[in-house]
PDB file of C-alpha atoms in Angstrom:
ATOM      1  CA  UNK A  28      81.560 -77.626   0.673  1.00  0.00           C
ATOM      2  CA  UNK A  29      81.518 -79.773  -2.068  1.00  0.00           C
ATOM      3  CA  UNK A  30      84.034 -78.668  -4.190  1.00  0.00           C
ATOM      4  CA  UNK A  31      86.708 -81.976  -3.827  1.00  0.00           C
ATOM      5  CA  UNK A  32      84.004 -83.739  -6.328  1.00  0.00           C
ATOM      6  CA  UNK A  33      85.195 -81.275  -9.007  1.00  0.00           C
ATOM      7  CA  UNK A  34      89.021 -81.516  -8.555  1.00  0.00           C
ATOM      8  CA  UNK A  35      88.913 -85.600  -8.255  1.00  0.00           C
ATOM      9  CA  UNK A  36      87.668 -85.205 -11.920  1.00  0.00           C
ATOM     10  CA  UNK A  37      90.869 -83.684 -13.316  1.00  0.00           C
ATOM     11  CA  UNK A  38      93.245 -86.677 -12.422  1.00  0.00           C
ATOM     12  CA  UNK A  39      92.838 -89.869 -13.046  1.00  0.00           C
ATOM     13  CA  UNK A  40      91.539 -92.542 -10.455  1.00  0.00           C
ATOM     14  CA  UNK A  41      94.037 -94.582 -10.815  1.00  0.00           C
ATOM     15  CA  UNK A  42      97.712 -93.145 -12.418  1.00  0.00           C
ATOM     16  CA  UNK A  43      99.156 -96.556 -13.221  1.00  0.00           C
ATOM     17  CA  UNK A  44      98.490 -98.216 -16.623  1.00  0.00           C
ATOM     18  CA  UNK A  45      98.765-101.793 -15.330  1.00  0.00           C
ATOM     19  CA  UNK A  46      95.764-103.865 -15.310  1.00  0.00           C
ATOM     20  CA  UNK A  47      94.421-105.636 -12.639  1.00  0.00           C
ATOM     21  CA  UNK A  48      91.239-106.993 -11.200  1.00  0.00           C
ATOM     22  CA  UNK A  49      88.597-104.426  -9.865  1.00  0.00           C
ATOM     23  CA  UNK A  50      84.882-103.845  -9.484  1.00  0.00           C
ATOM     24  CA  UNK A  51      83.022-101.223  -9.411  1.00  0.00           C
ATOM     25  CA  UNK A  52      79.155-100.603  -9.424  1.00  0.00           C
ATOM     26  CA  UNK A  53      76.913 -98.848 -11.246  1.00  0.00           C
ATOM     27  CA  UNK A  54      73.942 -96.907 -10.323  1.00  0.00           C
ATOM     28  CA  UNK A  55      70.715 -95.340 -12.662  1.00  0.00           C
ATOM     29  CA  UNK A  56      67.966 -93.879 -12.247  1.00  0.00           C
ATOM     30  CA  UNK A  57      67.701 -93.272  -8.507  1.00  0.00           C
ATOM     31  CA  UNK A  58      65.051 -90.126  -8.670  1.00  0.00           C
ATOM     32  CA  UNK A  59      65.673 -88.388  -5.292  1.00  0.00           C
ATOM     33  CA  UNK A  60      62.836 -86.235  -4.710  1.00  0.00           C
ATOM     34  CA  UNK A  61      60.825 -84.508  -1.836  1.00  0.00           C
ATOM     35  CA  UNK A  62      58.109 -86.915  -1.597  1.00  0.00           C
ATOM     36  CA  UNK A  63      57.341 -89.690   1.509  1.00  0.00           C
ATOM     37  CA  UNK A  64      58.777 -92.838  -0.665  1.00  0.00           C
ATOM     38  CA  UNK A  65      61.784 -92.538   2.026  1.00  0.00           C
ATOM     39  CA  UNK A  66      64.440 -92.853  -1.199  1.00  0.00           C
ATOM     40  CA  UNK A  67      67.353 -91.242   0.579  1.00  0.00           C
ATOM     41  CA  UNK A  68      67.204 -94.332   2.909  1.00  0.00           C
ATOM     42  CA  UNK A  69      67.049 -96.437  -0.419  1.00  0.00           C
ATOM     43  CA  UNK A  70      69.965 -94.901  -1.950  1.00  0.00           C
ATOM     44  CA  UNK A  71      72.224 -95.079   0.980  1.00  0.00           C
ATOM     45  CA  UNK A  72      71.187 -98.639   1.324  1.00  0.00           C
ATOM     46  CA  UNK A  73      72.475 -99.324  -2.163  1.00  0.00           C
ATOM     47  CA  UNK A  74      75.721 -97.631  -1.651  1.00  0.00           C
ATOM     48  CA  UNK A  75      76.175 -99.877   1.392  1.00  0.00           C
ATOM     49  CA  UNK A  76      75.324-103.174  -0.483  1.00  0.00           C
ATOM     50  CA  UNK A  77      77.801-102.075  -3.136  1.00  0.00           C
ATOM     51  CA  UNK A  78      80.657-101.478  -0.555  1.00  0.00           C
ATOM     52  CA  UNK A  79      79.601-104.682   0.830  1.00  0.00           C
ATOM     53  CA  UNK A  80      80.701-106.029  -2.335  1.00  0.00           C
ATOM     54  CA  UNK A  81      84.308-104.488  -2.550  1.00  0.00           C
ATOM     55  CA  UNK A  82      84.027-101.988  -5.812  1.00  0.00           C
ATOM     56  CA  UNK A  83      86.271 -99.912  -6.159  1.00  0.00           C
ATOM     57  CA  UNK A  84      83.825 -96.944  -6.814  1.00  0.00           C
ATOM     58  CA  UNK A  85      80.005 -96.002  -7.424  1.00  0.00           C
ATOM     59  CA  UNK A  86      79.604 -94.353 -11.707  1.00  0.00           C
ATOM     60  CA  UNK A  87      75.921 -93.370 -11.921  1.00  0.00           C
ATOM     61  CA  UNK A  88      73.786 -92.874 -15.727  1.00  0.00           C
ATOM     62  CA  UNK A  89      71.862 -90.012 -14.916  1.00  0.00           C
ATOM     63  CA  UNK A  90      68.654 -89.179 -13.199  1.00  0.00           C
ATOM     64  CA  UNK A  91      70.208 -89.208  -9.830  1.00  0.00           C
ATOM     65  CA  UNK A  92      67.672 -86.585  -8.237  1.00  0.00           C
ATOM     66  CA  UNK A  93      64.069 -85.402  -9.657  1.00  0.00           C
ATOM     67  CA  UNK A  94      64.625 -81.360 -10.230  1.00  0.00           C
ATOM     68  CA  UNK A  95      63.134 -80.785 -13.655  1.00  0.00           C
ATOM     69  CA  UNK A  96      59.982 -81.295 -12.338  1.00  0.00           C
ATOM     70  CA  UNK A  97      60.095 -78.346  -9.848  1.00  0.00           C
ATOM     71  CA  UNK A  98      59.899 -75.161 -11.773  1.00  0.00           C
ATOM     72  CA  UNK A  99      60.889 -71.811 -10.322  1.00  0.00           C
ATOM     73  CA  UNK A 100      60.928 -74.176  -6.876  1.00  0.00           C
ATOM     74  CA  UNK A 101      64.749 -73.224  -6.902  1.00  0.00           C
ATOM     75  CA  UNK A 102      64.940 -73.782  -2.672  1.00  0.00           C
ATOM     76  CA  UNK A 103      63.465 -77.629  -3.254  1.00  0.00           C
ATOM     77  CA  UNK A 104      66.358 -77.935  -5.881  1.00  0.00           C
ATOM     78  CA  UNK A 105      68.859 -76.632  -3.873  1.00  0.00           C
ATOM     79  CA  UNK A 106      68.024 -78.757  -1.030  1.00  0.00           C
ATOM     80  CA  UNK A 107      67.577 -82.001  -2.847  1.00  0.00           C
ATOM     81  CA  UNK A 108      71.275 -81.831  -4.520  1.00  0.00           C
ATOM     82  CA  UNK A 109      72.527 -80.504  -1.509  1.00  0.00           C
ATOM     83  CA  UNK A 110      71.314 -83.718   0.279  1.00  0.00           C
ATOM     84  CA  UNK A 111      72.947 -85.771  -2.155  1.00  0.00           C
ATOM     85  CA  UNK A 112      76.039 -84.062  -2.406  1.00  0.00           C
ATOM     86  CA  UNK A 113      75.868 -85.062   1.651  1.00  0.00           C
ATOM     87  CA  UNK A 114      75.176 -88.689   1.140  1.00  0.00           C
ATOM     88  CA  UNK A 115      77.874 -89.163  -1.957  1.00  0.00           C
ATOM     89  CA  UNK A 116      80.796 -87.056   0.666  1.00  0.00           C
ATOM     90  CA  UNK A 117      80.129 -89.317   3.066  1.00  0.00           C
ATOM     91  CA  UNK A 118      79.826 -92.146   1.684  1.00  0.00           C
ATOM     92  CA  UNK A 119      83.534 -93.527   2.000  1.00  0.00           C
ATOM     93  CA  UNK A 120      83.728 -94.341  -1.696  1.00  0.00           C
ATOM     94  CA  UNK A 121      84.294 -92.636  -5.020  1.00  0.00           C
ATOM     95  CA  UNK A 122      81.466 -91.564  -6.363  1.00  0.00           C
ATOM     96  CA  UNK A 123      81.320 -90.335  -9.973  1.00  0.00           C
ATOM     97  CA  UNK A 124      77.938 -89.012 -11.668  1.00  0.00           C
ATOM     98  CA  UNK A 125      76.591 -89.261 -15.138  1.00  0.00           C
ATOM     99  CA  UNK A 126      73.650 -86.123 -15.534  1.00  0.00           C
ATOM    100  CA  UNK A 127      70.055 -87.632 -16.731  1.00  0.00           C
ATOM    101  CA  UNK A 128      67.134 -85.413 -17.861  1.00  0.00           C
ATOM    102  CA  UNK A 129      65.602 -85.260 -14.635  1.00  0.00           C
ATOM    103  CA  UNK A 130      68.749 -83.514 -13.140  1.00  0.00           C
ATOM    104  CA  UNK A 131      68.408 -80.485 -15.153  1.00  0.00           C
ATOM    105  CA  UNK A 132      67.129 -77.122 -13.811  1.00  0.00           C
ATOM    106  CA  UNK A 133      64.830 -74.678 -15.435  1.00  0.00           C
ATOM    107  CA  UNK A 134      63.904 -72.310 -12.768  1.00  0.00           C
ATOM    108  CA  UNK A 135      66.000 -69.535 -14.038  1.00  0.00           C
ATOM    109  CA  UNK A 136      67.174 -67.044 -16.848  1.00  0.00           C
ATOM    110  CA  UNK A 137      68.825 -69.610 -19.551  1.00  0.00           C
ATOM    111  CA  UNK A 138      71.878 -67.187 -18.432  1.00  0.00           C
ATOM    112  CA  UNK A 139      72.083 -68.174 -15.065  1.00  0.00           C
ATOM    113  CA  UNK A 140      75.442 -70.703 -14.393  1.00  0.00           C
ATOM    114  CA  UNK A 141      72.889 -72.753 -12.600  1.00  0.00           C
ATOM    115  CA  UNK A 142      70.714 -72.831 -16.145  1.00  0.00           C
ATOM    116  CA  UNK A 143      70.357 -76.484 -17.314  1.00  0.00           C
ATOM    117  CA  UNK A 144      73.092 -78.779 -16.093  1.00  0.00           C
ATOM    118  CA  UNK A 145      74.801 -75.811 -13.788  1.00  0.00           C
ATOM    119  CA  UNK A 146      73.068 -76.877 -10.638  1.00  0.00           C
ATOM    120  CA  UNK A 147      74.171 -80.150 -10.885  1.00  0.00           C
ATOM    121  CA  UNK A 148      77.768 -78.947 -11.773  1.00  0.00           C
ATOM    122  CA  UNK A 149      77.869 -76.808  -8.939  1.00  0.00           C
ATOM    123  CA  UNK A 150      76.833 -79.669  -6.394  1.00  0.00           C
ATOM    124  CA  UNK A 151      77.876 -83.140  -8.083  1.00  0.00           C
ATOM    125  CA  UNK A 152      80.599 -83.212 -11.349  1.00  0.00           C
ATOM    126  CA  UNK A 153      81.410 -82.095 -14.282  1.00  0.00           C
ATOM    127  CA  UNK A 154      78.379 -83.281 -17.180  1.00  0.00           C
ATOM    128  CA  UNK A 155      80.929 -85.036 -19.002  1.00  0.00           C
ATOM    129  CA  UNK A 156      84.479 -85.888 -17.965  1.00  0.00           C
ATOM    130  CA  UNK A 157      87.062 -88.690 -18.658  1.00  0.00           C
ATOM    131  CA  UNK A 158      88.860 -90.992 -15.544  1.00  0.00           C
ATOM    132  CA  UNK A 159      91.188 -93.628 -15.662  1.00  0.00           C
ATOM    133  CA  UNK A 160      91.519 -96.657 -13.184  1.00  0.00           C
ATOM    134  CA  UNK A 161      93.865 -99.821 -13.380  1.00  0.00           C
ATOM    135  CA  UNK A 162      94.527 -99.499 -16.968  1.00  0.00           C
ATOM    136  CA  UNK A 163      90.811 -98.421 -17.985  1.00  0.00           C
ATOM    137  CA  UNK A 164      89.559 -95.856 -19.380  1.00  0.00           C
ATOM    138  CA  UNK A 165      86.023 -94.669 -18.403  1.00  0.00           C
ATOM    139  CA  UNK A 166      84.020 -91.653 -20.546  1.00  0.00           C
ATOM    140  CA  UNK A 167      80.744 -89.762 -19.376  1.00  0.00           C
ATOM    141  CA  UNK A 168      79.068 -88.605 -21.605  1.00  0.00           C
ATOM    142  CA  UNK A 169      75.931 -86.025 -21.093  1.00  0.00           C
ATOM    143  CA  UNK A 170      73.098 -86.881 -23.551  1.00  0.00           C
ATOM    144  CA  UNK A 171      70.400 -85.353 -21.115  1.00  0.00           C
ATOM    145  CA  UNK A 172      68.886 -83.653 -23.714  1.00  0.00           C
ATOM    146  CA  UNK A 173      69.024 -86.518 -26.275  1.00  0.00           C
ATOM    147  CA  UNK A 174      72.330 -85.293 -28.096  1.00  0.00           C
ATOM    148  CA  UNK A 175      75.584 -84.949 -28.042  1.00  0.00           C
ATOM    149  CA  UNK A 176      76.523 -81.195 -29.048  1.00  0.00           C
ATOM    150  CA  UNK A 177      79.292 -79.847 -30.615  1.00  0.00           C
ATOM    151  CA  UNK A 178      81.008 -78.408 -27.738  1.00  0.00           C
ATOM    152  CA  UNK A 179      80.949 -81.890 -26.136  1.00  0.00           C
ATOM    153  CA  UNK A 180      82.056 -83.652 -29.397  1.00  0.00           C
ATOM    154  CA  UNK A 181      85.055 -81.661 -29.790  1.00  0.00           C
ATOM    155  CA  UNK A 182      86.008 -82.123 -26.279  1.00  0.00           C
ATOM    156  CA  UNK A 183      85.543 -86.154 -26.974  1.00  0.00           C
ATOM    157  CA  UNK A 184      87.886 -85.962 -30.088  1.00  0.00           C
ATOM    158  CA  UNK A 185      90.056 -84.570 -28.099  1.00  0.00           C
ATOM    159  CA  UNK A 186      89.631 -87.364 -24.803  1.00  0.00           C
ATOM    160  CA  UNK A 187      90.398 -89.992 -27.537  1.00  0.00           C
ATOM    161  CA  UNK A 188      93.726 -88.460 -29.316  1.00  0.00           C
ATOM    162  CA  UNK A 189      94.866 -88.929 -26.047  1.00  0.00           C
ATOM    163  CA  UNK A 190      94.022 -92.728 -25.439  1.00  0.00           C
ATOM    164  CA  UNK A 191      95.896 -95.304 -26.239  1.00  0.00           C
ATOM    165  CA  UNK A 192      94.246 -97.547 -29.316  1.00  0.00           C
ATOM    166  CA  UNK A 193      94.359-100.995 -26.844  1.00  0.00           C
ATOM    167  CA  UNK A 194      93.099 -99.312 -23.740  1.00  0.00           C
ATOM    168  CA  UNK A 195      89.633-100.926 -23.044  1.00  0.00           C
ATOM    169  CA  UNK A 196      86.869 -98.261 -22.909  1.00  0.00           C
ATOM    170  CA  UNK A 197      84.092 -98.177 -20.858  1.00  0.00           C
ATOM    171  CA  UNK A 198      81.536 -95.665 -21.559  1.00  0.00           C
ATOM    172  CA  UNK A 199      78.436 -93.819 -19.497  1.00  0.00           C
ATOM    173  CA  UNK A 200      75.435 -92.169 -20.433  1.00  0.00           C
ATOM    174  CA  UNK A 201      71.844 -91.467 -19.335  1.00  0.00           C
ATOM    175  CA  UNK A 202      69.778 -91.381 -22.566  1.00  0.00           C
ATOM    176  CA  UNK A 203      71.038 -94.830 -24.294  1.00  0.00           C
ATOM    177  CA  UNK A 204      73.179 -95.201 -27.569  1.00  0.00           C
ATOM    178  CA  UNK A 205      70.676 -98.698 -28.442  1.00  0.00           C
ATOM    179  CA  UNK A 206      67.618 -99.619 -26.581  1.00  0.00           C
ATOM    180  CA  UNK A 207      64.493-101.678 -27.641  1.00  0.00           C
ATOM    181  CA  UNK A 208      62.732-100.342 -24.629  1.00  0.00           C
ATOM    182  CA  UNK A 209      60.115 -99.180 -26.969  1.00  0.00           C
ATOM    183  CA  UNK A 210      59.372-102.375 -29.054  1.00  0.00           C
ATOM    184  CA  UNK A 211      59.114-104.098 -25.812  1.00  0.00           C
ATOM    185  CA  UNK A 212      56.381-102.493 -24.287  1.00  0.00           C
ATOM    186  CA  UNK A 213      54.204-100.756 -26.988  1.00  0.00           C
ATOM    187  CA  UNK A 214      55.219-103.130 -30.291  1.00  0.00           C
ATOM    188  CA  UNK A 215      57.120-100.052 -32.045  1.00  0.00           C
ATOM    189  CA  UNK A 216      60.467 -98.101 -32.298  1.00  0.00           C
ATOM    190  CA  UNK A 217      61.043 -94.420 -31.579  1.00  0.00           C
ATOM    191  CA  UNK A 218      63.309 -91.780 -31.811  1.00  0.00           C
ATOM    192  CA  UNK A 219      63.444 -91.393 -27.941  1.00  0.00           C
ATOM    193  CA  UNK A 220      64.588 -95.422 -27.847  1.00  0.00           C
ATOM    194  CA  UNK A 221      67.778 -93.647 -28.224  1.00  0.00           C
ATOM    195  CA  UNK A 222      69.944 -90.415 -28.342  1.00  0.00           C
ATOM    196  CA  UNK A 223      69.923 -88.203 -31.608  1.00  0.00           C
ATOM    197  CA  UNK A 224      73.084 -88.444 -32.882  1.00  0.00           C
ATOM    198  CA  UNK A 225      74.115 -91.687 -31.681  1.00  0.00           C
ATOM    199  CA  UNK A 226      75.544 -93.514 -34.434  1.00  0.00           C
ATOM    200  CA  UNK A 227      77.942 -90.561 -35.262  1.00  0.00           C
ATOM    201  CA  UNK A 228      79.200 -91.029 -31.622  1.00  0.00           C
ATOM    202  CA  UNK A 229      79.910 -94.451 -31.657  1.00  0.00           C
ATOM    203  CA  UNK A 230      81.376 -94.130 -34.995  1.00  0.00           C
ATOM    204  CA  UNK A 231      84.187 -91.946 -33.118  1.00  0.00           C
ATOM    205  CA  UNK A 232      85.112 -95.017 -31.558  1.00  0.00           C
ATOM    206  CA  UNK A 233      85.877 -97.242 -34.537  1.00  0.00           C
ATOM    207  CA  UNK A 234      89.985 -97.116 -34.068  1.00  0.00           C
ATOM    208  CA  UNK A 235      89.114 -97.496 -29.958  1.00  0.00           C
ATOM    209  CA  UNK A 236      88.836-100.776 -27.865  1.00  0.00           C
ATOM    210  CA  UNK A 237      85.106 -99.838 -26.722  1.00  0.00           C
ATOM    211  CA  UNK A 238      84.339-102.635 -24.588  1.00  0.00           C
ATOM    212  CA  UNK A 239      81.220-101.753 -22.923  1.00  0.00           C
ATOM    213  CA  UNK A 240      78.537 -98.748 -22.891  1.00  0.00           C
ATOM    214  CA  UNK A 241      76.397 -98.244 -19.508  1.00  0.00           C
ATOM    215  CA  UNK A 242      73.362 -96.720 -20.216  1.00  0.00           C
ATOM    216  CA  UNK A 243      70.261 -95.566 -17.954  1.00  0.00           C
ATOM    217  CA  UNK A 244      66.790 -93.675 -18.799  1.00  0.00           C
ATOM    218  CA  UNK A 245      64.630 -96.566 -19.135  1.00  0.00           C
ATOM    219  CA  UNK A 246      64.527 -98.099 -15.887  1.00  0.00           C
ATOM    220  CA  UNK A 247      64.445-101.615 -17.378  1.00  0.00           C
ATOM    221  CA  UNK A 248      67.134-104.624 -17.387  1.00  0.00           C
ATOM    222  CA  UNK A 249      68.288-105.095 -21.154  1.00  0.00           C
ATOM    223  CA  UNK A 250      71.549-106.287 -22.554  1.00  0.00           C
ATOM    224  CA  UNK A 251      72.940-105.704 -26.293  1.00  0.00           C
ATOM    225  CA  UNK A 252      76.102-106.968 -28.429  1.00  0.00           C
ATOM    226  CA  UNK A 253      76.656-105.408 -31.810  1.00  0.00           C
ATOM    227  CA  UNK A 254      80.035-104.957 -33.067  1.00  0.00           C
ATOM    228  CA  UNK A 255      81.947-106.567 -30.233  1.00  0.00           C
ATOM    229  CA  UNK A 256      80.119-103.585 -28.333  1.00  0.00           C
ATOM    230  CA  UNK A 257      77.769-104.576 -25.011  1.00  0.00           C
ATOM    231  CA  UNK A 258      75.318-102.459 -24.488  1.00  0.00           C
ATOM    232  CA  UNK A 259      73.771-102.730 -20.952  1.00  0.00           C
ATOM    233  CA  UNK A 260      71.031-100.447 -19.926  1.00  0.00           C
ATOM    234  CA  UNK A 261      71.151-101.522 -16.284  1.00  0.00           C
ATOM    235  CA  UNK A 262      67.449-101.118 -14.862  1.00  0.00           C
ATOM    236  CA  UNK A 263      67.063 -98.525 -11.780  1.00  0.00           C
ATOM    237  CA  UNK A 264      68.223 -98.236  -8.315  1.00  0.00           C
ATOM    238  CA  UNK A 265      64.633 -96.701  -7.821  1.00  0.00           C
ATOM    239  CA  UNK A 266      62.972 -99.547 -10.286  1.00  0.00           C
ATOM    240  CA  UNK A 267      59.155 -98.211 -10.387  1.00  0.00           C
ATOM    241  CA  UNK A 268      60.495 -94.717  -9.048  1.00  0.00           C
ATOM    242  CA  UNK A 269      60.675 -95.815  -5.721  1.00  0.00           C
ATOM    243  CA  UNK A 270      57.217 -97.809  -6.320  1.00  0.00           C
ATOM    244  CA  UNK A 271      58.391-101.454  -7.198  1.00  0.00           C
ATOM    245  CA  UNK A 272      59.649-103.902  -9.730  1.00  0.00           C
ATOM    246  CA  UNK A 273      59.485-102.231 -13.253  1.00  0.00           C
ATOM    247  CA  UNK A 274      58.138-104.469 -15.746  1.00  0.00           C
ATOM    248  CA  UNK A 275      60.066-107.374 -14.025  1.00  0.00           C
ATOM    249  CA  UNK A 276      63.215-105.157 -13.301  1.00  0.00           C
ATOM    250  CA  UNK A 277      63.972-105.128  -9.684  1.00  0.00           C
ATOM    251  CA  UNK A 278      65.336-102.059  -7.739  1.00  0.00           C
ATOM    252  CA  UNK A 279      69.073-102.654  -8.579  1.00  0.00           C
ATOM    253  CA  UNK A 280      72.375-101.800  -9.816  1.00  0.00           C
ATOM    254  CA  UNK A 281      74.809-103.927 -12.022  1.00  0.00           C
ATOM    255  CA  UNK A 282      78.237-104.976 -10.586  1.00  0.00           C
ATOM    256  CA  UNK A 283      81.107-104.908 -13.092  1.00  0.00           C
ATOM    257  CA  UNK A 284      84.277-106.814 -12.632  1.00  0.00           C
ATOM    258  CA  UNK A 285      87.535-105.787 -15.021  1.00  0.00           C
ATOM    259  CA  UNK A 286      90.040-108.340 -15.334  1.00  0.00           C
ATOM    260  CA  UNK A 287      92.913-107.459 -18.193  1.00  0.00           C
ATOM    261  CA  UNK A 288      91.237-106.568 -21.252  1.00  0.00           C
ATOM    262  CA  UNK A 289      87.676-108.582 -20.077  1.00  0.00           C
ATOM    263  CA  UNK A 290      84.839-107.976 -17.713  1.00  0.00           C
ATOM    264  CA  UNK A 291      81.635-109.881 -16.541  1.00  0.00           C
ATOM    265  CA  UNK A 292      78.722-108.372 -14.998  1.00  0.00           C
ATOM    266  CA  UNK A 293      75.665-109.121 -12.927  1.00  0.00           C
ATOM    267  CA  UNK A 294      72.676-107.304 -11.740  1.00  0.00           C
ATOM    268  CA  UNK A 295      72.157-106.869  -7.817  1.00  0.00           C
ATOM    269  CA  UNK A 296      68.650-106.688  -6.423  1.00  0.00           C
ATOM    270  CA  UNK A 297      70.252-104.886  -3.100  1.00  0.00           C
ATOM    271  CA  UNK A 298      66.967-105.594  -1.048  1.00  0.00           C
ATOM    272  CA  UNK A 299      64.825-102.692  -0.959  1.00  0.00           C
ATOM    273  CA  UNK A 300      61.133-103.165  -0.300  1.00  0.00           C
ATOM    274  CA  UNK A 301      58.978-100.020  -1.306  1.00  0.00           C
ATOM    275  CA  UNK A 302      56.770 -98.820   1.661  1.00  0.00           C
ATOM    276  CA  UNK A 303      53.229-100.094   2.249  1.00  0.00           C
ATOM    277  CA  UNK A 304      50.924 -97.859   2.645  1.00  0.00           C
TER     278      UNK A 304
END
């Protein structure tokens, strides 16, 4: 039923390699989950606010829907992706997902294809893939469990052989590259302010035009430049998990506008009002 996710990862979004002016949105942390927050209603509200705006396509950073948290509940997990998979076909717009943390499953033998990252393979994308639109060229990256692994670096080498050293890069993942999430709320850094091996990844990039990492996890608003690199880690769609502002951040997605070899950005607060009870 869902299977047309899969193939439109193995071409590109866009075949030509002239640049022109697009948008497209970005989505984190939304946290589907069983509860009575009424969050499916919030995400398809942000999916119409960002077609409202004229991007070209949805990219999410992970922690799309809250299965980690179910154990052996394999029925709940089934039904939540399935319910997203619904909302994403139907959504008339491309829709491409980064995997967080939260969208792993452990409910079965670690030799189950649905082990880990399979159930959201089977229902969503691919954990990490490469696309191409209007001259860009957009990497996912799966750092749900705080790494990059070998079978994922290789396949990156690889990706990057095979782009162009002027082609802007734009590149997604759920646990961030740089974040000072940590410092900002408790006065201290830690290891989980950022993926493991992070600095050997972005060092893969140093012959690269790597414009812009989108990162997610952390559910607040924070922007970094460092090397001609920005770093945005773009709040949450679901802010307080479907509770309220986080720390200041609104529910909220960024909009990001390509335009040659630039972009701009903004965060959109797309109007969602948590329930009272």
């Amino acid at each position: 039923m869902f299977s047309f996710l899969f193939t439109g990862l193995n071409k590109a979004i866009g075949t030509t390699k002239m640049k022109s002016k697009f948008k497209f949105a970005f989505f984190t942390d939304i946290h589907l989950n069983g509860g009575n927050n009424n969050c499916f209603a919030g995400i398809e509200k942000a999916i119409e606010s960002a077609k409202k705006n004229n991007v070209d396509f949805i990219l999410t950073g992970g922690d799309n829907v809250d299965i980690d948290v179910l154990g052996k509940d394999a029925e709940s997990a089934h039904e939540l992706y399935a319910n997203y998979a619904d909302i994403i076909n139907n959504s008339g717009i491309d829709y491409y997902a980064a995997i967080g943390n939260h969208d792993r499953f452990w409910g079965c033998e670690k030799n189950d294809p649905l082990y880990n990252e399979g159930l959201f393979e089977k229902y969503i994308n691919k954990s990490y893939y490469s696309i191409d639109h209007k001259g860009w060229h957009f990497i996912v990256l799966n750092t749900s469990n705080s790494l990059v692994d070998e079978q994922q670096k290789q396949w990156l080498s690889e990706d990057l052989k095979k782009t162009d050293d002027e082609t802007p890069i734009i590149v997604t993942v759920h646990v961030p590259f740089l974040s000072v999430y940590y410092p900002a709320l408790e006065g201290k850094y830690k290891s989980n302010d950022t993926f493991s091996n992070f600095k050997e990844i972005w060092d893969m990039f140093d012959s690269k035009n790597l414009k812009l990492v989108l990162q997610g996890h952390m559910h607040l608003y924070e922007e970094i430049k460092i090397r001609d690199v920005q770093f945005i880690t773009a709040g949450a769609v679901s802010a307080s998990w479907w509770g309220g502002a986080y720390y200041g951040t609104q529910e909220g997605y960024l909009i990001v506008e390509c335009d040659e070899n630039d972009f701009s950005w903004e965060y959109v607060d797309y109007g969602w009002e948590p329930e009272k009870n």
